[in-house]
Tab-separated table of C-alpha atoms and ligand atoms in Angstrom:
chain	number	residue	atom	x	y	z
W	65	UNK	CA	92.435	116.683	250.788
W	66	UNK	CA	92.209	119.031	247.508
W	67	UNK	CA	88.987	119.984	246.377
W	68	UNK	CA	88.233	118.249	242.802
W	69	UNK	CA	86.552	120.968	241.040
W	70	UNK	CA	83.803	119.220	238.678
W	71	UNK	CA	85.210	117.910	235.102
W	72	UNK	CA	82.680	120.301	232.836
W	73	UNK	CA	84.544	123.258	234.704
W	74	UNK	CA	87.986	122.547	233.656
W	75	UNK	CA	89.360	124.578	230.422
W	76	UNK	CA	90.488	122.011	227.940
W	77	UNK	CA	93.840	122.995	228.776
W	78	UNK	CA	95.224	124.469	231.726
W	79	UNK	CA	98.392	126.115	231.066
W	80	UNK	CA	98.098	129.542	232.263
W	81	UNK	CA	101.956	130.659	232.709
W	82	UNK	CA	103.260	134.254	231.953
W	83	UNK	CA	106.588	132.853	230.783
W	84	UNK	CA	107.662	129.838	229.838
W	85	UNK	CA	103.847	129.379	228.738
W	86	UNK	CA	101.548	127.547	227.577
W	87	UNK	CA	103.020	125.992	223.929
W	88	UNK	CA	100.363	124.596	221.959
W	89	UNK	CA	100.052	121.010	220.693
W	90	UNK	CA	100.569	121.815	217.047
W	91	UNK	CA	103.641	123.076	217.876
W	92	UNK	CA	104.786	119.713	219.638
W	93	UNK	CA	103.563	118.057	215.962
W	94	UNK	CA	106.093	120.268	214.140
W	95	UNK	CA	108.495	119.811	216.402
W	96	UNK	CA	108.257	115.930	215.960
W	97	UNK	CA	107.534	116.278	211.741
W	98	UNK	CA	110.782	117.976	211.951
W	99	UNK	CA	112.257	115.569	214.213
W	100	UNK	CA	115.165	115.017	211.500
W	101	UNK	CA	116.552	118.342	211.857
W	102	UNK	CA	117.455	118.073	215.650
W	103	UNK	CA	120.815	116.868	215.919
W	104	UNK	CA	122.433	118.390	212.915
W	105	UNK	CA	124.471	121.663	212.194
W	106	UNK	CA	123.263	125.286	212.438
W	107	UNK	CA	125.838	126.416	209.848
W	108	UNK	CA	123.942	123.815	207.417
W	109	UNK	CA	121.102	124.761	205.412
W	110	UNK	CA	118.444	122.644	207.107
W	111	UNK	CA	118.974	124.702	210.479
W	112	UNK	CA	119.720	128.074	208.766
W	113	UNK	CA	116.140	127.955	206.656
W	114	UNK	CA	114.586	127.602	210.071
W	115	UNK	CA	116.358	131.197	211.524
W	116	UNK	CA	115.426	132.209	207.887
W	117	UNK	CA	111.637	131.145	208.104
W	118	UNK	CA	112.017	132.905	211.905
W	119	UNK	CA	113.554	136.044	210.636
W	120	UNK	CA	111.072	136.849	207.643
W	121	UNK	CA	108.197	135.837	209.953
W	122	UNK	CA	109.082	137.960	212.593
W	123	UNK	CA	109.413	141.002	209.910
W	124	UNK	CA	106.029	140.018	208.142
W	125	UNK	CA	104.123	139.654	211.347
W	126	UNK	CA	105.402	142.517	213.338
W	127	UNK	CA	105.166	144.923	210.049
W	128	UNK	CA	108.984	145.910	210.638
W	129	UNK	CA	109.445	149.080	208.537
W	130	UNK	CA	111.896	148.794	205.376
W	131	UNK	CA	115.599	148.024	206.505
W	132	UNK	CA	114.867	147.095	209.716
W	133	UNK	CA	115.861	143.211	210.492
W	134	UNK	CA	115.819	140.603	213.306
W	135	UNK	CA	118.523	139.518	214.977
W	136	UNK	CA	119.222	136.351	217.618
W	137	UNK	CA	121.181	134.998	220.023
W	138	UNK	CA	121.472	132.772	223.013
W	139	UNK	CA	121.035	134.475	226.583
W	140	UNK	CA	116.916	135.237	226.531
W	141	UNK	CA	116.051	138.664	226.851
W	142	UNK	CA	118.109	139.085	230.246
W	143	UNK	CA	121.170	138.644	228.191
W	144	UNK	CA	119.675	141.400	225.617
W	145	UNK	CA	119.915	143.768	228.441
W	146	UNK	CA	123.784	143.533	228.944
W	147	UNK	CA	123.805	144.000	225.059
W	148	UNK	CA	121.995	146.509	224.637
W	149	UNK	CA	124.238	148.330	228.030
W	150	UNK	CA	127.542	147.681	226.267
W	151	UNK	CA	126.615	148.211	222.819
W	152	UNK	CA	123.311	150.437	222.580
W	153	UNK	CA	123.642	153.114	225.182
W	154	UNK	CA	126.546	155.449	224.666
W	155	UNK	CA	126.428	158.359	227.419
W	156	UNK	CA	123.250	157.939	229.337
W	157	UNK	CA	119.784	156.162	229.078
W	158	UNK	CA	116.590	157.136	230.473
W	159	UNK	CA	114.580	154.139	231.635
W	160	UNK	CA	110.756	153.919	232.404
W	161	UNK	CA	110.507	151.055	235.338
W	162	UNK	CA	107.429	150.130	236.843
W	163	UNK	CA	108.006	146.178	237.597
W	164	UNK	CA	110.600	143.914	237.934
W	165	UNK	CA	111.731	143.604	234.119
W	166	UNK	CA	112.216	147.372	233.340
W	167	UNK	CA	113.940	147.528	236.930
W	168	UNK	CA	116.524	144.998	236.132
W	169	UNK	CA	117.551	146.927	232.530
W	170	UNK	CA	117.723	150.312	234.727
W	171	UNK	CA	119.830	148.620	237.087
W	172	UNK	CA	122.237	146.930	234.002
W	173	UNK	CA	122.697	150.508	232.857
W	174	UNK	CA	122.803	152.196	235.804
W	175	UNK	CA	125.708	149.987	237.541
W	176	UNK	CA	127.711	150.292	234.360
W	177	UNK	CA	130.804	151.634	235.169
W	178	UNK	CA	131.430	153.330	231.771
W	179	UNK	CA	128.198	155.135	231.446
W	180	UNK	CA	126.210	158.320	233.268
W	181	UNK	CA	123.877	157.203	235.846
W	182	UNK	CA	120.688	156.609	234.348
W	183	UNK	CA	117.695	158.390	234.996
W	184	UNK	CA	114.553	156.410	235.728
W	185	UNK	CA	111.459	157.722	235.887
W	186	UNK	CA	109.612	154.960	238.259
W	187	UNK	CA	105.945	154.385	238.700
W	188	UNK	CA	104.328	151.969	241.375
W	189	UNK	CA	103.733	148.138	240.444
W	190	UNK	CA	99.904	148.630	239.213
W	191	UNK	CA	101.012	151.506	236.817
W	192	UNK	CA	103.115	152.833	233.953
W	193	UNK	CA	105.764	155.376	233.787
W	194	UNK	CA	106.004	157.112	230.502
W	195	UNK	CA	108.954	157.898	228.914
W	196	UNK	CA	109.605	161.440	228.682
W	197	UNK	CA	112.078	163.830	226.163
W	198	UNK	CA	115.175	164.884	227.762
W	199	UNK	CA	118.248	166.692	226.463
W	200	UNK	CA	120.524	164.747	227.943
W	201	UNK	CA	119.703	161.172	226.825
W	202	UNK	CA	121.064	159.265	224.117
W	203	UNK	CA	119.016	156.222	224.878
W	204	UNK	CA	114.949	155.784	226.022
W	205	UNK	CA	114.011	152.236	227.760
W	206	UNK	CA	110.616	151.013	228.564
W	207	UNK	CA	108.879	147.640	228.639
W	208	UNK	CA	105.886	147.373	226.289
W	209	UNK	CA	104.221	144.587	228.898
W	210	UNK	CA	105.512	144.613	232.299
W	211	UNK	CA	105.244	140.662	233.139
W	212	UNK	CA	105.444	141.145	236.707
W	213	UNK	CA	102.662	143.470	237.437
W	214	UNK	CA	100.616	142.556	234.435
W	215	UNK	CA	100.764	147.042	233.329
W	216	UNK	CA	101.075	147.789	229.575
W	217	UNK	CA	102.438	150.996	227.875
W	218	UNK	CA	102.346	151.709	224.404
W	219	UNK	CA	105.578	151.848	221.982
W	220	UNK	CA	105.771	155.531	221.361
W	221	UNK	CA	109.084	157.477	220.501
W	222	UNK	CA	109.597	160.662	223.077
W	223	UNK	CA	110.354	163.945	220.790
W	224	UNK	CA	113.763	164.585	220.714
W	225	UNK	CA	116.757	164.902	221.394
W	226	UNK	CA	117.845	163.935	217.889
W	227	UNK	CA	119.533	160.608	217.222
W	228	UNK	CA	118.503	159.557	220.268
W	229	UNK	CA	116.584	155.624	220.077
W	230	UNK	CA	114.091	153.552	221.930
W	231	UNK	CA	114.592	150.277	223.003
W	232	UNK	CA	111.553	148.060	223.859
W	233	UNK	CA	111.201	145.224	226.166
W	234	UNK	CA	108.487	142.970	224.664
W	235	UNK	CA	109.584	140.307	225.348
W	236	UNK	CA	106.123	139.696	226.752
W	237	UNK	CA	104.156	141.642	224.435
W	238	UNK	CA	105.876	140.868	221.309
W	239	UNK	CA	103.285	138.780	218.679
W	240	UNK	CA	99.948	140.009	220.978
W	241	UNK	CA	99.766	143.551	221.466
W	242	UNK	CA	99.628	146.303	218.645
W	243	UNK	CA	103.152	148.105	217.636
W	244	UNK	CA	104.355	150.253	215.106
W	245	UNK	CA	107.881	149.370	215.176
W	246	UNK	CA	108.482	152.905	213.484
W	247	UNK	CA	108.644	154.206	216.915
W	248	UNK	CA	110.999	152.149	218.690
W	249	UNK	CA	114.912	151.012	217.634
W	250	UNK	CA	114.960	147.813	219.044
W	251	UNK	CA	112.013	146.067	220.009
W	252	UNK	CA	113.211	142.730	221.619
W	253	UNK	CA	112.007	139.750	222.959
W	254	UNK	CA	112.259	136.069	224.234
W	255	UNK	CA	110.505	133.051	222.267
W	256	UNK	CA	108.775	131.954	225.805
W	257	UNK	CA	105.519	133.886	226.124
W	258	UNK	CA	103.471	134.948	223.304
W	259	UNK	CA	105.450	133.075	220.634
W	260	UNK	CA	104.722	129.793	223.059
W	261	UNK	CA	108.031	128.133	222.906
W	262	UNK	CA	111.553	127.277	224.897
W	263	UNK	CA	113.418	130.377	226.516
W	264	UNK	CA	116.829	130.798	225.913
W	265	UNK	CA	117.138	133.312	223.143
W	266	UNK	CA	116.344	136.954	222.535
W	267	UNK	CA	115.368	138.436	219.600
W	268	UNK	CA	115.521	141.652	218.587
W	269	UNK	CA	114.011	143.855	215.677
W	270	UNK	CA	116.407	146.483	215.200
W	271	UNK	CA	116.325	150.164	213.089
W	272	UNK	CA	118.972	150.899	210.950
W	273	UNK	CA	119.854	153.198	213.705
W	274	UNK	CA	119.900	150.623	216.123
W	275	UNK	CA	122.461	148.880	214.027
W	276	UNK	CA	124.732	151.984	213.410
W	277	UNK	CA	124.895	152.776	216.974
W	278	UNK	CA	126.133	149.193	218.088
W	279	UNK	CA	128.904	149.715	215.137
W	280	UNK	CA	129.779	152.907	216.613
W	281	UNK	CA	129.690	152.318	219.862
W	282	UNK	CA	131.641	149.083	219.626
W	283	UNK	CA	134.590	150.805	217.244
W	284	UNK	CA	134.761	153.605	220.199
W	285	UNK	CA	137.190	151.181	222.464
W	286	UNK	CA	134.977	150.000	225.091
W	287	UNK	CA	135.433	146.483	225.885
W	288	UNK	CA	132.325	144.655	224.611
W	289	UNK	CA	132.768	140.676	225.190
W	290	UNK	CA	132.203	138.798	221.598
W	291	UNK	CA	129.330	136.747	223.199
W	292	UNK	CA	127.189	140.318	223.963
W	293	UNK	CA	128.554	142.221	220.873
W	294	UNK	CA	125.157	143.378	219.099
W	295	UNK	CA	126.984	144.023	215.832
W	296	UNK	CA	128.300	140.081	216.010
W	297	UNK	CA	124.804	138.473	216.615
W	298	UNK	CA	123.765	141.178	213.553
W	299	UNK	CA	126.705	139.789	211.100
W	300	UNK	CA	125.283	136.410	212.026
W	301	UNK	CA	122.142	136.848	211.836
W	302	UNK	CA	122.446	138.051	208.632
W	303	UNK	CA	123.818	135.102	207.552
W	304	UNK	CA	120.700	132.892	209.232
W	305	UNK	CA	122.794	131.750	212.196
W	306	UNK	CA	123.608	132.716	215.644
W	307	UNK	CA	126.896	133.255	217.252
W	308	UNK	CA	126.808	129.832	219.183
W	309	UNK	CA	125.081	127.010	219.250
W	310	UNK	CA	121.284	127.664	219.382
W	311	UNK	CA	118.709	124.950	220.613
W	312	UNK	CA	117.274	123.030	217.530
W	313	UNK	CA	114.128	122.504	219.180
W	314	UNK	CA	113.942	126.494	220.589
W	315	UNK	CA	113.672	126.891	216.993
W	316	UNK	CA	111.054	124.737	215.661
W	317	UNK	CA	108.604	125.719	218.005
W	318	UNK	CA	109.835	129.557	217.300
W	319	UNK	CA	109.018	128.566	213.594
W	320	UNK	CA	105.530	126.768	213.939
W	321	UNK	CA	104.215	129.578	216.077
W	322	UNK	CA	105.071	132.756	214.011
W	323	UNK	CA	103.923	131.035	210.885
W	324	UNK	CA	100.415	130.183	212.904
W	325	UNK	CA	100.082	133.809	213.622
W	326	UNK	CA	100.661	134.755	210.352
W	327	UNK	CA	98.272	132.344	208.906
W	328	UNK	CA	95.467	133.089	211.605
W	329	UNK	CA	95.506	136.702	210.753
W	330	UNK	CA	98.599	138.709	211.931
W	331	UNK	CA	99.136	140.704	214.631
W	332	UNK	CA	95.763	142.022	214.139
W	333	UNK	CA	93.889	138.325	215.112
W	334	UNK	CA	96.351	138.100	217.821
W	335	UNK	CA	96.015	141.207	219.538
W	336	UNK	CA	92.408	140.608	218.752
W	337	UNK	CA	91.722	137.457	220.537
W	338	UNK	CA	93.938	138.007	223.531
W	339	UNK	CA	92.146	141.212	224.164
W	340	UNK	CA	88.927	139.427	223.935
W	341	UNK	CA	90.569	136.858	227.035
W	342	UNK	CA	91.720	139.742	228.765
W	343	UNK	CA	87.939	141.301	228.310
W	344	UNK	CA	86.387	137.766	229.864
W	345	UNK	CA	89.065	137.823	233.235
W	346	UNK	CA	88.762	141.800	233.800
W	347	UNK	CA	84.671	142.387	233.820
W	348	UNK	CA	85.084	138.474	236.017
W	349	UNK	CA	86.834	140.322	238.298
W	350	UNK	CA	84.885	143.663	238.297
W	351	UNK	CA	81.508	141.605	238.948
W	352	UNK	CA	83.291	139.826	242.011
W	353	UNK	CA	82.879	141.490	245.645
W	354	UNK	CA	86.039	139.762	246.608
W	355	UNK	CA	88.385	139.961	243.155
W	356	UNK	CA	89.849	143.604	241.391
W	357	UNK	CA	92.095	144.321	238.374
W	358	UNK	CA	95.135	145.177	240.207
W	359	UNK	CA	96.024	147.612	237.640
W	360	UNK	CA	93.639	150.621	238.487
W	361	UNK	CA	93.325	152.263	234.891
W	362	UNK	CA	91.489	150.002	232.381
W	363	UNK	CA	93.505	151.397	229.340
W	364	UNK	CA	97.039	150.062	231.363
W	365	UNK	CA	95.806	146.676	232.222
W	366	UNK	CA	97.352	144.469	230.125
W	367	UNK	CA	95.895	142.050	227.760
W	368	UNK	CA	98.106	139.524	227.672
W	369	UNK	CA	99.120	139.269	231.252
W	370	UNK	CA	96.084	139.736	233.671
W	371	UNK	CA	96.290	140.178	237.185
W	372	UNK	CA	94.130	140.199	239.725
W	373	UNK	CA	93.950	140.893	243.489
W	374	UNK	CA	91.874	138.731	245.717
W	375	UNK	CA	89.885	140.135	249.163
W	376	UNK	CA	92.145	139.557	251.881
W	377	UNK	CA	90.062	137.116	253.351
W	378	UNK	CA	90.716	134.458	250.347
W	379	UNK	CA	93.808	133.394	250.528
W	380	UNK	CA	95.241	133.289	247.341
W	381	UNK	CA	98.042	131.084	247.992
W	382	UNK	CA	95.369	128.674	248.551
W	383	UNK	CA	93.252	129.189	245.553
W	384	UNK	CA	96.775	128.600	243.483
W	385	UNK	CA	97.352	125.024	245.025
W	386	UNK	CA	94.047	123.831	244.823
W	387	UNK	CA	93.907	125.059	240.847
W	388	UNK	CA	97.151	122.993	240.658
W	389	UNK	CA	96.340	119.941	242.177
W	390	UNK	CA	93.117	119.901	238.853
W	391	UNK	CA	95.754	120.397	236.814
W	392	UNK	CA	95.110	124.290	236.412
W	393	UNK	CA	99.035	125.963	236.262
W	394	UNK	CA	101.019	129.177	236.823
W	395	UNK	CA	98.151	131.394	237.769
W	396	UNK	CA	100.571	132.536	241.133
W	397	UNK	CA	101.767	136.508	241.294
W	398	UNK	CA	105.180	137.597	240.755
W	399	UNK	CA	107.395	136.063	243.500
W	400	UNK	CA	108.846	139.750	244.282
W	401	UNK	CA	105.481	141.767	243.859
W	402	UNK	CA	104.373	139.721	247.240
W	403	UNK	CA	100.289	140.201	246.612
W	404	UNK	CA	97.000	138.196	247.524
W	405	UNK	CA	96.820	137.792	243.760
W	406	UNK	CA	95.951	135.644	240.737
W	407	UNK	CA	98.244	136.917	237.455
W	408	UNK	CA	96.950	135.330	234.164
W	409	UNK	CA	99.202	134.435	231.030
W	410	UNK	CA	96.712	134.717	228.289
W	411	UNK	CA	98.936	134.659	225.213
W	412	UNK	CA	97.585	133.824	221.709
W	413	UNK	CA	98.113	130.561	222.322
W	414	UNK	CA	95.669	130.601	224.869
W	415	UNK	CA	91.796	129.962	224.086
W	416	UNK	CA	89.643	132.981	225.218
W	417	UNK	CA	87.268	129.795	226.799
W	418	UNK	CA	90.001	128.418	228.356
W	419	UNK	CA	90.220	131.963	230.038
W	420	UNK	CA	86.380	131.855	231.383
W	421	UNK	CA	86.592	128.058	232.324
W	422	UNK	CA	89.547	129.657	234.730
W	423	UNK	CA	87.415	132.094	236.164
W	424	UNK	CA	84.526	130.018	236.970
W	425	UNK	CA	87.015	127.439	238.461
W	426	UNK	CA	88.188	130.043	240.826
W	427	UNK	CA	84.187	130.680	241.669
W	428	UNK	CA	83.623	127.052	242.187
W	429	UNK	CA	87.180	127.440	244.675
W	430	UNK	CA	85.901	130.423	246.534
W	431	UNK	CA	82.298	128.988	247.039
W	432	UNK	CA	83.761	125.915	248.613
W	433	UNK	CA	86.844	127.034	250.659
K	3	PLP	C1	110.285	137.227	230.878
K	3	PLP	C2	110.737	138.619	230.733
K	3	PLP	C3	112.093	138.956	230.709
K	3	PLP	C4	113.176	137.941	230.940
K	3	PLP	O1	113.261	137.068	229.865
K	3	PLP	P1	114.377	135.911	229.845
K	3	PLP	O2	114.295	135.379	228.463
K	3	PLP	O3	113.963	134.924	230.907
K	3	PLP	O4	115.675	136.525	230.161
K	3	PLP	C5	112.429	140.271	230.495
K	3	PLP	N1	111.490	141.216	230.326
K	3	PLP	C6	110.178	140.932	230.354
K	3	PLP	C7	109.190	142.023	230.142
K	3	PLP	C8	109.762	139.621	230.550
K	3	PLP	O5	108.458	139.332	230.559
């Protein structure tokens, strides 16, 4: 029998996924406004305004420096990786890993037969590893959020060597945490977490250097398949379209959601208001006997993506079924990480009192298992 936690406990809505997450219901309204869209061509206007209205949005609310520009295509961000291997790095790339997502890129480059081995610079799950200058890089990797430990690291470009660039996984943090985009090359992402729609695509905000490396590196004779060349999805996306078919819907919800940010307040409201959620689940946990921040240094714990470990005599696994069966989602750990733990999407989408209706629904849980 599941334990029916009492109604005035329940957030208002309890979506609390790190990816595909929660989308909000204005988005749905948008999406069914717009209804008359889906279904027709994306080399026709009505579908091309849409990557339009996506592209400037994405500039305006990220703050992309001038002549840096956004560019799509299918594949999420896991296809951005083998881009970014073929067409990005041209000798060697140094990757910080510290989680699952910034393991998998050092792995793409590292297995590619054409390049240097990487070098990775790894940290344990729980805490960052910092990029660091080398001579001998062309190419610097790091996630901004790593999703699967719930461990942020700020965008910052290591000193030299010269005409070397950064790439930048956000495809978590994108939309919710602060960036100056004048420090990274490409700063890419997937429209499933903070921007609270479908997966399926990646986006990218690229530097003009960013774009003049994929030309080079593309006209230097290494075999880059049309469906992962990055100067293709930039010709494109230039154009408002992507290389393939996109999904109509993906889109629309893409749209809706930028142009909310925007019109809440930018970046600045967003990073704003999930810090304040991440605030409300952290000091939860810290006045707990039995629940800790899994991430041991306050100014790495993410605050979009909380996690938190659970006393070994809760069983976690537990607490996760019983949220589920009131109709309170996704709060599980990364299937790989393997921990007693609760990890906490809390994108701008998310309200901040959704977030503290959570944690008192995992109080009511713990009192009565
Ligand atoms: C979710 C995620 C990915 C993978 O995104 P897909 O669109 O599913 O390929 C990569 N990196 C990070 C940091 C993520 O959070």
């Amino acid at each position: 029998m599941p334990l029916t936690i009492p109604t005035h406990l329940l957030p208002n809505d309890g979506r609390f996924g790190s990816g595909p997450s929660k989308v909000r219901p204005g988005q749905v309204d948008h999406l069914v406004a717009n209804a008359h869209v889906l279904g027709t061509s994306h080399r026709k206007a009505p579908v091309k305004d849409l990557v339009r209205r996506i592209r400037e949005g994405v500039t305006e609310l990220l703050g992309a420096p001038d002549g840096y520009e956004v560019a799509l295509g299918n594949g999420g961000s896991t296809a951005f990786w083998d881009v970014a291997t073929l067409c990005l790095v041209e000798r060697k790339a140094q990757h910080a890993a510290f989680g699952e997502f910034g393991g998998k890129f050092a792995k793409a480059t590292s297995r590619a037969p054409f390049l240097e081995p990487s070098q990775v610079i790894s940290a344990e799950p729980g805490s960052v590893a910092y990029l660091e200058a080398a001579d001998d890089v062309d190419t610097y990797a790091t996630p901004h959020n790593e999703t699967s430990t719930g461990a942020m690291a700020p965008v910052l470009r290591p000193s030299g060597p010269e005409g070397a660039i950064v790439l930048t996984d956000a495809t978590s943090g994108a939309g919710a945490l602060p960036v100056d985009l004048s420090q990274t090359d490409a700063y890419y992402f997937a429209p499933q977490k903070a921007f609270a729609a479908d997966g399926g695509l990646w986006l990218a905000v690229l530097s003009p250097a960013a774009v003049e490396r994929a030309a080079r590196v593309e006209a230097s004779g290494r075999w880059v398949p049309e469906f992962l060349s990055l100067t293709t999805a930039v010709e494109n996306s230039r154009q408002d379209q992507t290389l393939n078919t996109p999904a109509v819907a993906t889109l629309l919800l893409l749209a809706d959601q930028v142009e909310w940010l925007i019109a809440q307040g930018g970046l600045e409201w967003s990073t704003k208001r999930c810090a304040t959620s991440a605030e409300i689940l952290y000091s939860w946990a810290e006045a707990r006997e039995w629940a800790t921040p899994f991430v041991r240094r306050p100014e790495e714990r993410s605050t979009v993506v909380g996690t938190i470990d659970l006393a070994d005599e809760i069983d976690a696994g537990q607490v996760i079924a019983e949220l589920r069966a009131n109709g309170v989602q996704d709060v599980f750990a990364y299937r790989k990480l393997g921990r007693n733990q609760l990890r906490v999407g809390m994108f701008p989408a998310v309200e901040p009192d959704d977030v503290a209706a959570l944690t008192a629904c995992v109080d009511y849980l713990v009192a009565s298992l």
